[in-house]
Amino acid sequence: MKYLPVQKLIISAYRLTSFIVLSTVLTLVIGYLLLLIFYTVNTSWAAPLVLSPSQTRVMSFQPQVAALALNLNKQKGELKTAILVKKNILEQLINLDTVAIKMEEAMLAEKHKALSTSSTLDSLVASKNENIRQSDQALAELNGLGRQIDDELAAKLITSDQAAQRRISIQSSRNAFTELKTSTAQLNVQSGQLKDFASTLGGKNKSLLALAPTKQLMELDVLKSQLRLQLITSEQNEEIVRKAMASDNRILQIAMSSPYYAALWAATPVLFIPYDNLDRAKKGQAIYNCWLQIIFCSQVGTIDEVFEAEEYAKHPLFKTELKGRMATVTFTDKTATNSAVLFIGSKPLFI
Amino acid sequence: MQQLLDGLVVITYTMPIFIITMTFGLPLWIRLFVKSVVKENSIQGAHPFVSVLLPTYNEGEHVLHTVKSIMACDWPLDKIEVIAIDDCSADDSYEWLKKAELIFGNNLVKAFKNETNSGKHATLSKALKISRGEILICIDSDCIFEPSVIKELVGCFKHKKIGAVGGSIGIHNVNENLITQGQALIYWASFQVGKMVQNLTGKVGCISGCLFAIRRPLFESIEKEISERSWFGIGIRDGEDRYMTHEILMRGWETYINPNAQCWTAAPNSLKDLFLQQLRWRRSGLRDIFWTIRRLSPHIRIYGTVALLITLVPETFTTIWSFLLIIAIFFISDTTQALALISKSMILYGTAYIFLAIFFNSAMTKYGPSKQINASSLIKLPAVAVWHLTDAVFGTMLALFTFDNGTWGTRETVKK
């Protein structure tokens, strides 16, 4: 009998323990099954994550961003160089054009001058030819004088000195005639040369002398062509660098707006949203946190931005790997970042 | 912590393999190759008087078939009596008992009825007082005897050390549904194979109350203890067969299962009845383990270490596995891994059931196709493995925390 109170106590304690244990097991099992069903049908859940500076993925982000920035700076330098090169080429082209124009003008002037001189020379040659013709007549008379001199000498009408002087005078006239012919011929040649010069400057191929400026002009053209090619290449380079810069700049801007970048400086709360639940994920949508994952919910923040990059995370219950996107959230309740799951748009069970 | 959980998962995977090996693999080898596992039991000299004690509850007309099968046994009719007591059935069981009495005469069949619903053991105690047999055979009221049962049971008592003998319980409603098919396999595996290891040691831990033969003086000596059995003051009415067997062993006697003493019973055909039955058995099993551990020293002295381990280990490991499974499922954070754990265990058990069914059908050939599992059902058998999971997770927990419930759950009076 004395053990009866002890027995009763043991029985009571046993029954209480049994009730607690069995109720707990039953609640856990039912709760687990309900959660399984819930997650099968629910399309508004999202998993809060906190990106911290020490996480591998965040830390690996920094060198990538730095490499992008460095590359962008290099490209800026390359662009400056490309612009300078282009400017230089343009200046050279302008200079060459100017020189070419001047050369052409000079060649034209030379041509005109040559033609003019040639014309003058032609006139002189014509005058000289008239003189030669006239001189020919006179020379023919001189030939007669020579015989006359001989006759007079023989006739002792004149002295030898007089005869010699007359012969010298005749010879001097002959020499002068020859000189005239020679100078006329020279003038003719010069005129011809000038005509050839002018003709070659006009495009024909008669004067070697005139070919030199033509050659120089052609060399200028070749140089200009080369410069134009270089200009095209330079413009293409500039275009490529500009496009690359635009692309890298865009990537850098995206990278710098990524939560991983922000996480480099401080822990950044984000939301992982699986693809199936993305429809609800829009800027400004409310975020809810619940007790026991699904009940007694309250708003804890709003979505700031949903990022395009594909991310991976584990399902809060099934622990299977899922694909989705990240969103930054402005949390009004910072403790919500510790929850296993949050909900987008509305309370999942409306309680 | 994660390493601990990983180790836990490994153990949870491998433990069923160990349990199956201990409860079926090793015993099968013994059954096939160790001759001494089945004792010689030819009756020498005069046939002892046998009283068949038949407590009845809600069996209806079936009790008449039970009595007829007893009367059809290969045993002299002048050496047998049936003491049938109805425990306030809600149906007409008592009327059928009276009819049996009328058919066979009240020398052979004596029919009684309790004044109040008293439970199986109280009814047996009452039947004991009325009976006069040297050997008592306690049976369930739905048990159908093969003709050789009494001879097979009684013949074992020629071995002086044997205090109680059990038979092989088969299922006669084998193909009623998947539940009965699964139980047919388990029953066969247990009585024809699983208990053979214990036969070798002479320490069968539990003789089924469905067919329990005992020497009269021994029954009388333990009857009071069985009747007054309680748990912290709460009377216990279930699991008396296990408790009786345990008491017999603690008195230094041997217990034995004769696989050739075949009788047939009806297995629960609904999940509710099956669950209540299994809960009752698990509860009695757990109580038995705690009782053994609480009095370990005398158990070692009386059983011997090997026999004690053979009796204790499978049941204990099955219980431990239940807890490991619960912990593994609920504390592994990865649901997919938890589901994989469950699936692999189920595949293991499911595959074991297929092989078991092949052995079973082969062994049941001599009893005809009605006692074999339909070939078309073999492919569905692995689904029975789900029961093991449910039983492990819920049955053991519920049994452990309902020790204060000493009732059968299925034998309380049901109002019309």
Short mmCIF file of N, CA, C and O in Angstrom, two decimals, chain A residues 103-166:
data_model
loop_
_atom_site.label_atom_id
_atom_site.label_comp_id
_atom_site.label_asym_id
_atom_site.label_seq_id
_atom_site.Cartn_x
_atom_site.Cartn_y
_atom_site.Cartn_z
N MET A 103 51.25 70.76 -106.37
CA MET A 103 52.08 70.17 -107.42
C MET A 103 51.36 70.21 -108.76
O MET A 103 51.95 70.53 -109.80
N GLU A 104 50.13 69.90 -108.72
CA GLU A 104 49.36 69.91 -109.97
C GLU A 104 49.27 71.31 -110.53
O GLU A 104 49.40 71.51 -111.75
N GLU A 105 49.05 72.23 -109.62
CA GLU A 105 48.99 73.64 -110.07
C GLU A 105 50.32 74.06 -110.65
O GLU A 105 50.39 74.72 -111.71
N ALA A 106 51.38 73.64 -109.93
CA ALA A 106 52.72 74.01 -110.42
C ALA A 106 53.00 73.37 -111.76
O ALA A 106 53.58 73.99 -112.67
N MET A 107 52.57 72.12 -111.86
CA MET A 107 52.80 71.42 -113.12
C MET A 107 52.02 72.10 -114.24
O MET A 107 52.50 72.22 -115.37
N LEU A 108 50.84 72.53 -113.90
CA LEU A 108 50.03 73.21 -114.92
C LEU A 108 50.67 74.53 -115.33
O LEU A 108 50.74 74.88 -116.52
N ALA A 109 51.13 75.20 -114.29
CA ALA A 109 51.81 76.48 -114.57
C ALA A 109 53.05 76.26 -115.41
O ALA A 109 53.33 77.00 -116.37
N GLU A 110 53.79 75.21 -115.03
CA GLU A 110 54.99 74.86 -115.78
C GLU A 110 54.64 74.54 -117.22
O GLU A 110 55.36 74.93 -118.17
N LYS A 111 53.55 73.86 -117.36
CA LYS A 111 53.13 73.46 -118.70
C LYS A 111 52.80 74.69 -119.53
O LYS A 111 53.25 74.82 -120.68
N HIS A 112 52.02 75.57 -118.89
CA HIS A 112 51.65 76.80 -119.61
C HIS A 112 52.87 77.61 -119.94
O HIS A 112 53.02 78.17 -121.05
N LYS A 113 53.74 77.69 -118.96
CA LYS A 113 54.97 78.46 -119.15
C LYS A 113 55.80 77.85 -120.26
O LYS A 113 56.35 78.57 -121.13
N ALA A 114 55.87 76.53 -120.23
CA ALA A 114 56.67 75.84 -121.26
C ALA A 114 56.08 76.08 -122.63
O ALA A 114 56.80 76.33 -123.61
N LEU A 115 54.78 76.01 -122.67
CA LEU A 115 54.10 76.23 -123.96
C LEU A 115 54.32 77.68 -124.43
O LEU A 115 54.57 77.93 -125.63
N SER A 116 54.24 78.57 -123.50
CA SER A 116 54.42 79.99 -123.83
C SER A 116 55.84 80.23 -124.32
O SER A 116 56.08 80.88 -125.36
N THR A 117 56.76 79.69 -123.57
CA THR A 117 58.18 79.84 -123.95
C THR A 117 58.43 79.18 -125.29
O THR A 117 59.15 79.71 -126.15
N SER A 118 57.80 78.05 -125.42
CA SER A 118 57.97 77.32 -126.68
C SER A 118 57.42 78.12 -127.83
O SER A 118 58.01 78.17 -128.93
N SER A 119 56.35 78.75 -127.59
CA SER A 119 55.73 79.59 -128.62
C SER A 119 56.64 80.76 -128.96
O SER A 119 56.85 81.10 -130.15
N THR A 120 57.20 81.35 -127.93
CA THR A 120 58.14 82.47 -128.15
C THR A 120 59.34 81.98 -128.94
O THR A 120 59.82 82.64 -129.89
N LEU A 121 59.82 80.84 -128.50
CA LEU A 121 60.99 80.29 -129.20
C LEU A 121 60.64 79.96 -130.64
O LEU A 121 61.48 80.14 -131.55
N ASP A 122 59.45 79.48 -130.81
CA ASP A 122 59.04 79.18 -132.18
C ASP A 122 59.05 80.44 -133.03
O ASP A 122 59.47 80.40 -134.21
N SER A 123 58.62 81.51 -132.44
CA SER A 123 58.64 82.80 -133.18
C SER A 123 60.07 83.21 -133.51
O SER A 123 60.38 83.64 -134.64
N LEU A 124 60.90 83.06 -132.53
CA LEU A 124 62.33 83.39 -132.75
C LEU A 124 62.92 82.49 -133.83
O LEU A 124 63.71 82.95 -134.68
N VAL A 125 62.55 81.25 -133.72
CA VAL A 125 63.08 80.28 -134.70
C VAL A 125 62.60 80.67 -136.09
O VAL A 125 63.37 80.61 -137.07
N ALA A 126 61.36 81.10 -136.13
CA ALA A 126 60.82 81.51 -137.45
C ALA A 126 61.57 82.73 -137.96
O ALA A 126 61.94 82.79 -139.16
N SER A 127 61.81 83.68 -137.03
CA SER A 127 62.58 84.88 -137.43
C SER A 127 63.97 84.48 -137.86
O SER A 127 64.51 84.98 -138.88
N LYS A 128 64.53 83.62 -137.06
CA LYS A 128 65.91 83.19 -137.39
C LYS A 128 65.95 82.42 -138.69
O LYS A 128 66.92 82.52 -139.47
N ASN A 129 64.93 81.65 -138.93
CA ASN A 129 64.90 80.91 -140.20
C ASN A 129 64.83 81.87 -141.36
O ASN A 129 65.45 81.62 -142.42
N GLU A 130 64.10 82.98 -141.19
CA GLU A 130 64.03 84.01 -142.21
C GLU A 130 65.40 84.63 -142.39
O GLU A 130 65.86 84.84 -143.53
N ASN A 131 66.01 84.85 -141.23
CA ASN A 131 67.38 85.41 -141.29
C ASN A 131 68.32 84.44 -141.99
O ASN A 131 69.19 84.84 -142.80
N ILE A 132 68.12 83.19 -141.70
CA ILE A 132 68.98 82.18 -142.32
C ILE A 132 68.73 82.15 -143.82
O ILE A 132 69.69 82.03 -144.63
N ARG A 133 67.47 82.22 -144.14
CA ARG A 133 67.15 82.21 -145.58
C ARG A 133 67.81 83.39 -146.24
O ARG A 133 68.43 83.25 -147.31
N GLN A 134 67.64 84.54 -145.63
CA GLN A 134 68.24 85.74 -146.17
C GLN A 134 69.75 85.60 -146.15
O GLN A 134 70.46 86.02 -147.10
N SER A 135 70.28 85.07 -145.11
CA SER A 135 71.73 84.90 -144.99
C SER A 135 72.25 83.92 -146.02
O SER A 135 73.42 84.07 -146.52
N ASP A 136 71.44 82.95 -146.33
CA ASP A 136 71.81 81.96 -147.34
C ASP A 136 72.07 82.65 -148.67
O ASP A 136 73.05 82.37 -149.37
N GLN A 137 71.16 83.58 -148.94
CA GLN A 137 71.28 84.34 -150.18
C GLN A 137 72.56 85.16 -150.13
O GLN A 137 73.34 85.19 -151.12
N ALA A 138 72.73 85.81 -149.00
CA ALA A 138 73.93 86.63 -148.84
C ALA A 138 75.17 85.78 -148.90
O ALA A 138 76.21 86.18 -149.51
N LEU A 139 75.06 84.57 -148.30
CA LEU A 139 76.22 83.68 -148.29
C LEU A 139 76.57 83.20 -149.69
O LEU A 139 77.78 83.04 -150.04
N ALA A 140 75.52 83.02 -150.43
CA ALA A 140 75.76 82.60 -151.82
C ALA A 140 76.52 83.69 -152.54
O ALA A 140 77.46 83.42 -153.35
N GLU A 141 76.15 84.96 -152.29
CA GLU A 141 76.86 86.08 -152.89
C GLU A 141 78.28 86.13 -152.37
O GLU A 141 79.22 86.48 -153.14
N LEU A 142 78.49 85.78 -151.16
CA LEU A 142 79.82 85.78 -150.57
C LEU A 142 80.73 84.77 -151.28
O LEU A 142 81.95 85.03 -151.43
N ASN A 143 80.13 83.64 -151.60
CA ASN A 143 80.95 82.65 -152.31
C ASN A 143 81.51 83.26 -153.59
O ASN A 143 82.69 83.02 -153.96
N GLY A 144 80.64 84.13 -154.26
CA GLY A 144 81.11 84.81 -155.45
C GLY A 144 82.24 85.80 -155.12
O GLY A 144 83.21 85.97 -155.90
N LEU A 145 82.10 86.45 -154.04
CA LEU A 145 83.11 87.40 -153.57
C LEU A 145 84.46 86.72 -153.34
O LEU A 145 85.51 87.34 -153.59
N GLY A 146 84.41 85.53 -152.90
CA GLY A 146 85.67 84.83 -152.67
C GLY A 146 86.46 84.67 -153.97
O GLY A 146 87.71 84.87 -154.01
N ARG A 147 85.73 84.30 -155.03
CA ARG A 147 86.39 84.16 -156.31
C ARG A 147 86.85 85.51 -156.80
O ARG A 147 87.98 85.62 -157.37
N GLN A 148 86.02 86.52 -156.51
CA GLN A 148 86.38 87.86 -156.91
C GLN A 148 87.66 88.30 -156.20
O GLN A 148 88.56 88.92 -156.82
N ILE A 149 87.76 87.96 -154.94
CA ILE A 149 88.94 88.29 -154.16
C ILE A 149 90.16 87.62 -154.77
O ILE A 149 91.25 88.27 -154.91
N ASP A 150 89.97 86.40 -155.09
CA ASP A 150 91.10 85.67 -155.70
C ASP A 150 91.54 86.31 -157.00
O ASP A 150 92.77 86.47 -157.27
N ASP A 151 90.47 86.72 -157.77
CA ASP A 151 90.76 87.35 -159.04
C ASP A 151 91.46 88.68 -158.83
O ASP A 151 92.47 88.99 -159.54
N GLU A 152 90.99 89.44 -157.89
CA GLU A 152 91.58 90.74 -157.63
C GLU A 152 92.98 90.61 -157.08
O GLU A 152 93.88 91.45 -157.41
N LEU A 153 93.13 89.55 -156.27
CA LEU A 153 94.47 89.34 -155.78
C LEU A 153 95.42 88.95 -156.90
O LEU A 153 96.61 89.43 -156.94
N ALA A 154 94.88 88.14 -157.68
CA ALA A 154 95.71 87.69 -158.75
C ALA A 154 96.03 88.84 -159.68
O ALA A 154 97.17 88.96 -160.19
N ALA A 155 95.02 89.72 -159.76
CA ALA A 155 95.14 90.90 -160.57
C ALA A 155 95.88 92.03 -159.89
O ALA A 155 96.06 93.10 -160.46
N LYS A 156 96.35 91.77 -158.78
CA LYS A 156 97.04 92.70 -157.93
C LYS A 156 96.28 93.98 -157.77
O LYS A 156 96.83 95.03 -157.40
N LEU A 157 94.96 93.77 -157.80
CA LEU A 157 94.16 94.95 -157.53
C LEU A 157 94.09 95.27 -156.06
O LEU A 157 93.86 96.39 -155.68
N ILE A 158 94.23 94.12 -155.28
CA ILE A 158 94.26 94.26 -153.82
C ILE A 158 95.50 93.62 -153.30
O ILE A 158 96.07 92.75 -154.01
N THR A 159 95.94 94.04 -152.21
CA THR A 159 97.06 93.39 -151.54
C THR A 159 96.67 92.08 -150.92
O THR A 159 95.48 91.83 -150.79
N SER A 160 97.62 91.37 -150.51
CA SER A 160 97.32 90.10 -149.79
C SER A 160 96.58 90.37 -148.51
O SER A 160 95.64 89.63 -148.14
N ASP A 161 97.05 91.47 -147.87
CA ASP A 161 96.37 91.77 -146.60
C ASP A 161 94.90 92.10 -146.85
O ASP A 161 94.02 91.68 -146.11
N GLN A 162 94.73 92.82 -147.86
CA GLN A 162 93.36 93.20 -148.17
C GLN A 162 92.55 91.98 -148.55
O GLN A 162 91.40 91.85 -148.14
N ALA A 163 93.25 91.10 -149.25
CA ALA A 163 92.57 89.86 -149.64
C ALA A 163 92.25 89.01 -148.43
O ALA A 163 91.13 88.48 -148.30
N ALA A 164 93.29 88.97 -147.53
CA ALA A 164 93.07 88.19 -146.32
C ALA A 164 91.95 88.78 -145.50
O ALA A 164 91.11 88.06 -144.94
N GLN A 165 91.93 90.04 -145.37
CA GLN A 165 90.89 90.69 -144.57
C GLN A 165 89.53 90.43 -145.17
O GLN A 165 88.56 90.19 -144.45
N ARG A 166 89.47 90.44 -146.45
CA ARG A 166 88.20 90.22 -147.11
C ARG A 166 87.74 88.78 -146.91
O ARG A 166 86.57 88.53 -146.68
#
